[in-house]
Amino acid sequence: IELFAIEDLTSVVLCSQTFLLMQNSEDIRCKCICPPYRDVEGQIYKQNVSLKDCTCLHVVVPMPVDGKDVEAYCLRCECKYEERSSGTIKVTIIIYLSILGLLLLYMVYLTLLEPMLKRRLFGHSQLIQNDDDVVGDQQPFANAHNVLSRSHSRPNMLNKVEHAQQRWRRQVQEQRKSVFDRHVVLS
Amino acid sequence: MCFPLNRTETVMWISTNSYSLCLFFFCSSGSNYAMSNGGGAASSTTHLLDFLEEPIPGVGTYDDFHTIDWVREKCKDRERHRKINSKKKESAWEFTKSLYDAWSGWLVVTLTGLASGALAGLIDIAADWMNDLKEGVCLSAMWFNHEQCCWTSNETTFAERDKCPQWKSWAELILGQAEGPGSYIMNYFMYIYWALSFAFLAVCLVKVFAPYACGSGIPEIKTILSGFIIRGYLGKWTLMIKTITLVLAVASGLSLGKEGPLVHVACCCGNIFSYLFPKYSKNEAKKREVLSAASAAGVSVAFGAPIGGVLFSLEEVSYYFPLKTLWRSFFAALVAAFVLRSINPFGNSRLVLFYVEYHTPWYLFELIPFILLGVFGGLWGAFFIRANIAWCRRRKSTRFGKYPVLEVILVAAITAVVAFPNPYTRQNTSELIKELFTDCGPLESSQLCQYRSQMNGSTAYTDNPNQPAEPGLYSAMWQLCLALIFKIIMTIFTFGLKVPSGLFIPSMAIGAIAGRIVGIAMEQLAYYHHDWFLFKEWCEVGADCITPGLYAMVGAAACLGGVTRMTVSLVVIVFELTGGLEYIVPLMAAVMTSKWVGDAFGREGIYEAHIRLNGYPFLDAKEEFTHTTLARDVMRPRSSDPPLAVLTQDDLTVEELQGIINETSCNGFPVIVSKESQRLVGFALRRDITIAIENARRKQEGIMLNSRVYFTQHAPTLPADSPRPLKLRSILDMSPFTVTDHTPMEIVVDIFRKLGLRQCLVTHNGRLLGIITKKDILRHMAQMANQDPESIMFN
């Protein structure tokens, strides 16, 4: 079952990120790096001031040298204005972790719970029927069947979902055979 | 002017530029290409009866793991375009439809760029965070990584830029103390634990949901762009799993990068968006134009290099690259780069973590170490390709490949155990590259910049560069050497694991380490022997002469060039990464040297080698076919084979036709006039025949097993009580390509490459003799190069 269409995912990511680009006051800073000078050690100064105040005189407080040396000291310092968007980072991590969590739950369901449930409800025969795959390549008319058999639409929504899920699982099983077992692709 | 191909001398006029022009003449010159399916309308010379036939659904589509027919797809597209243009003047609605058709290409490309940029931003932010999760947590805001956690803190010092109280390492959280042997062991243990769990999650997700999401993706995309079909490789599930597991794989500390998988992600986006527009979803050739643009967008967000991305798509990934695709690829790359920049993942409006800007000059004598770095890059590239292919072949053919999950866990465990003690391998590889590229200045405090000053004996760096090295620098050099050996060995085993893995970042890291070592060595040489002729000419005592950061950059470019054999695109990517126009000459010298040295050991780059390992039907456009064989040496059937399976134009019954199809495994059958004359009528594909017969038995009444099948325009005369005959003319290709049996194979290979053919019929004195397929050509080329011809697996 396709849980999220990619269009949904991308639009969620984009929308949430543009929505949260409102500036937090903690998200701007001016960072001044001052190397060692005579007997003063190297230091890093940070303050959240705006771009026009991002100069050595504003940010390097308290000034470690006196009067005449201030200019020489400030010449060696480098001040950079930086901004970030903590909202974007927060939303992205939450989206990522939720998708990861959902996938993990679905994986646990597919590998552990579903076989157990099916065995309990239907017995062994159903399981064997599900695992019986027709190898599509060797039968010349199998592909023709796949192409033309689109008219088996039962009106029941649940059956449609079930049908789509079965088709997806068959595809994944074919892919797994090609990649992991026969080592035919992607080795 | 293009002529039908049974005149071989005019084939020489066909060139890639006139490829589309050629097909225009083919499709419109009354040569009776009856392709009513997929395109809908009839060509200009069809009869009224054909007009009344409806297209059979499913004819014109392709099987999985088969090659498309480029000529047919291009003709279908021109038909569609003609139909829309002819209807354009009828009404305003038709005019709007024609505008929409013209602009849909730009729309697809824009959407692809937006999606690629957004997904790349997600991957970058999540990978950074998860990487630092191995070290510790940010207590005040759990979603921040180490750097972001200490962003506003005032407790960072000049020497230790990343210490702050809000960031707690695992030892601090669990044991309560930050220093000491106990906490070191606890940190070590948690690092290994997190690395193993991320790797295990990644490989489980890949195995359960989307097995096609493993590996780099670039060899398969190259093959897809040359005309191969792999269903599901660019689908929604593959996209989602590749995005999620790429973050996990990078965070687990394995020696891999995310550039190759980002190209795959971008191509998946391009494929998915092209399904919204029937112009692209129904035509495989047009879809590949969108995929070329998407791969440019992928490289552009990986490196922050839009122009480099377009050149990479042109040089490495695409097979046919018309000029229209060039403009659209550039647009896609720019849109993607713009979206990524506005997401601003790194908080400094830069696209890539290691964007450095320096403008210190280089000197002519430095070309010698640059060329030496190029030689190192070429040697390492050749060694890596051989070792990696040998290891992948072993994984493919022996029992060892049956335990992919165990293999991933083992490699992740070894990587984590060996990488933790060395600070250069413990950190993120991108951060390592940035540190190596950064030149030492008064504001840097890393261990690589610890020189002894002459002023007052302190270990701090002063204005005076080119100083003798402190013990701190010596230990850094030792650690770098060990890191180099470790990375060289581990990347061989990591590339090709069943998790998404890229190759660009590890190669650049290896080159950067080697380059920095050479740069520091040169620097010390210049200091201790400043009276040598070379240094006296150019270097003043006490002036900044050698910049080791530049050597690291050149080394990175040389190693990447040695392994992928890229040329122009690599230079442009590195130039866009650093912004230094002055460094083009050293870069080009190193890249050219590494390509020449690498080519001396083997002509293939890593991606072509993997294509050959998998047996994909990829006819490389860069190789020259220099042998003097003729078409009759390669064609099938050979003298020992059974005769060619052919269909006669009006002699067969449905039962006989089905019998021929069931007995043979050919993908298509030539149709001849009669068994006596053996004159060629056309070519019919197996898939089309089966679909047409199924459709006819369902829709038309009276078709039975002994109904006559005819490919002619009018039914043959039959006795009165015979069942209704079946007309299959609509699926017949009436203009198959033919060559004579004396055509040199050079010309045949050229035709296959330039026109994208799957098969070509061979005639002798006008009568059908045999057939040459793409697989036969690939096998022949493998045989000529003394490789195993049986390794070509697909059609």
GROMACS .gro file of C-alpha atoms in nm, chain A residues 24-158:
model
  135
   24ASN     CA    1   1.322   3.336   1.596
   25SER     CA    2   1.528   3.592   1.782
   26GLU     CA    3   1.767   3.320   1.883
   27ASP     CA    4   1.830   3.228   1.525
   28ILE     CA    5   2.061   3.511   1.434
   29ARG     CA    6   2.403   3.571   1.572
   30CYS     CA    7   2.722   3.760   1.515
   31LYS     CA    8   3.030   3.548   1.579
   32CYS     CA    9   3.367   3.717   1.627
   33ILE     CA   10   3.684   3.508   1.639
   34CYS     CA   11   3.982   3.689   1.788
   35PRO     CA   12   4.326   3.523   1.772
   36PRO     CA   13   4.583   3.548   2.051
   37TYR     CA   14   4.741   3.892   2.079
   38ARG     CA   15   5.045   3.956   2.294
   39ASP     CA   16   4.943   3.818   2.626
   40VAL     CA   17   4.570   3.794   2.560
   41GLU     CA   18   4.443   3.449   2.474
   42GLY     CA   19   4.230   3.369   2.172
   43GLN     CA   20   3.859   3.411   2.231
   44ILE     CA   21   3.526   3.366   2.059
   45TYR     CA   22   3.245   3.615   2.117
   46LYS     CA   23   2.882   3.560   2.021
   47GLN     CA   24   2.584   3.788   2.047
   48ASN     CA   25   2.251   3.795   1.875
   49VAL     CA   26   2.260   4.131   1.710
   50SER     CA   27   2.146   4.225   1.367
   51LEU     CA   28   2.362   4.269   1.061
   52LYS     CA   29   2.432   4.639   1.106
   53ASP     CA   30   2.563   4.591   1.457
   54CYS     CA   31   2.787   4.299   1.370
   55THR     CA   32   3.119   4.472   1.423
   56CYS     CA   33   3.409   4.407   1.656
   57LEU     CA   34   3.336   4.709   1.873
   58HIS     CA   35   2.977   4.605   1.939
   59VAL     CA   36   3.030   4.237   1.998
   60VAL     CA   37   3.367   4.206   2.173
   61VAL     CA   38   3.246   4.297   2.517
   62PRO     CA   39   3.432   4.328   2.754
   63MET     CA   40   3.725   4.449   2.548
   64PRO     CA   41   4.041   4.273   2.678
   65VAL     CA   42   4.284   4.545   2.571
   66ASP     CA   43   4.291   4.916   2.646
   67GLY     CA   44   4.263   5.229   2.447
   68LYS     CA   45   4.534   5.241   2.184
   69ASP     CA   46   4.549   4.868   2.120
   70VAL     CA   47   4.176   4.830   2.054
   71GLU     CA   48   4.210   4.912   1.687
   72ALA     CA   49   4.500   4.672   1.636
   73TYR     CA   50   4.316   4.400   1.823
   74CYS     CA   51   3.997   4.451   1.629
   75LEU     CA   52   4.181   4.439   1.296
   76ARG     CA   53   4.283   4.082   1.366
   77CYS     CA   54   3.935   3.972   1.468
   78GLU     CA   55   3.697   3.838   1.211
   79CYS     CA   56   3.324   3.897   1.261
   80LYS     CA   57   3.063   3.705   1.066
   81TYR     CA   58   2.687   3.738   1.065
   82GLU     CA   59   2.502   3.408   1.050
   83GLU     CA   60   2.142   3.306   1.056
   84ARG     CA   61   1.974   2.971   1.075
   85SER     CA   62   1.621   2.846   1.095
   86SER     CA   63   1.571   2.625   1.396
   87GLY     CA   64   1.207   2.576   1.302
   88THR     CA   65   1.310   2.414   0.975
   89ILE     CA   66   1.546   2.178   1.151
   90LYS     CA   67   1.284   2.084   1.410
   91VAL     CA   68   1.013   2.017   1.153
   92THR     CA   69   1.247   1.819   0.930
   93ILE     CA   70   1.367   1.594   1.209
   94ILE     CA   71   1.013   1.535   1.331
   95ILE     CA   72   0.892   1.448   0.979
   96TYR     CA   73   1.184   1.215   0.926
   97LEU     CA   74   1.146   1.036   1.256
   98SER     CA   75   0.772   0.993   1.211
   99ILE     CA   76   0.813   0.842   0.864
  100LEU     CA   77   1.088   0.616   0.996
  101GLY     CA   78   0.868   0.510   1.286
  102LEU     CA   79   0.574   0.433   1.058
  103LEU     CA   80   0.792   0.228   0.828
  104LEU     CA   81   0.934   0.033   1.120
  105LEU     CA   82   0.587  -0.044   1.250
  106TYR     CA   83   0.473  -0.153   0.905
  107MET     CA   84   0.783  -0.369   0.871
  108VAL     CA   85   0.718  -0.539   1.203
  109TYR     CA   86   0.357  -0.593   1.101
  110LEU     CA   87   0.451  -0.741   0.763
  111THR     CA   88   0.724  -0.970   0.884
  112LEU     CA   89   0.595  -1.083   1.221
  113LEU     CA   90   0.230  -1.006   1.286
  114GLU     CA   91   0.063  -1.071   0.953
  115PRO     CA   92   0.179  -1.431   0.906
  116MET     CA   93   0.072  -1.504   1.264
  117LEU     CA   94  -0.270  -1.347   1.216
  118LYS     CA   95  -0.327  -1.518   0.882
  119ARG     CA   96  -0.229  -1.852   1.020
  120ARG     CA   97  -0.470  -1.813   1.303
  121LEU     CA   98  -0.761  -1.698   1.088
  122PHE     CA   99  -0.731  -1.906   0.772
  123GLY     CA  100  -0.506  -2.196   0.847
  124HIS     CA  101  -0.211  -2.323   0.652
  125SER     CA  102  -0.369  -2.351   0.306
  126GLN     CA  103  -0.402  -1.978   0.254
  127LEU     CA  104  -0.037  -1.920   0.329
  128ILE     CA  105   0.078  -2.170   0.072
  129GLN     CA  106  -0.150  -2.016  -0.187
  130ASN     CA  107  -0.005  -1.673  -0.129
  131ASP     CA  108   0.351  -1.789  -0.172
  132ASP     CA  109   0.285  -1.951  -0.504
  133ASP     CA  110   0.433  -1.713  -0.755
  134VAL     CA  111   0.421  -1.753  -1.123
  135VAL     CA  112   0.753  -1.672  -1.279
  136GLY     CA  113   0.640  -1.416  -1.529
  137ASP     CA  114   0.923  -1.429  -1.779
  138GLN     CA  115   0.892  -1.783  -1.894
  139GLN     CA  116   0.528  -1.791  -1.983
  140PRO     CA  117   0.480  -1.599  -2.305
  141PHE     CA  118   0.121  -1.499  -2.240
  142ALA     CA  119   0.158  -1.405  -1.876
  143ASN     CA  120   0.252  -1.050  -1.963
  144ALA     CA  121  -0.039  -1.025  -2.200
  145HIS     CA  122  -0.269  -1.124  -1.917
  146ASN     CA  123  -0.125  -0.856  -1.696
  147VAL     CA  124  -0.176  -0.595  -1.962
  148LEU     CA  125  -0.532  -0.681  -2.054
  149SER     CA  126  -0.671  -0.786  -1.719
  150ARG     CA  127  -0.773  -0.449  -1.591
  151SER     CA  128  -1.142  -0.507  -1.587
  152HIS     CA  129  -1.176  -0.710  -1.269
  153SER     CA  130  -1.293  -0.416  -1.062
  154ARG     CA  131  -1.495  -0.523  -0.767
  155PRO     CA  132  -1.689  -0.237  -0.619
  156ASN     CA  133  -1.564  -0.310  -0.269
  157MET     CA  134  -1.302  -0.059  -0.151
  158LEU     CA  135  -1.138  -0.301   0.087
   0.00000   0.00000   0.00000
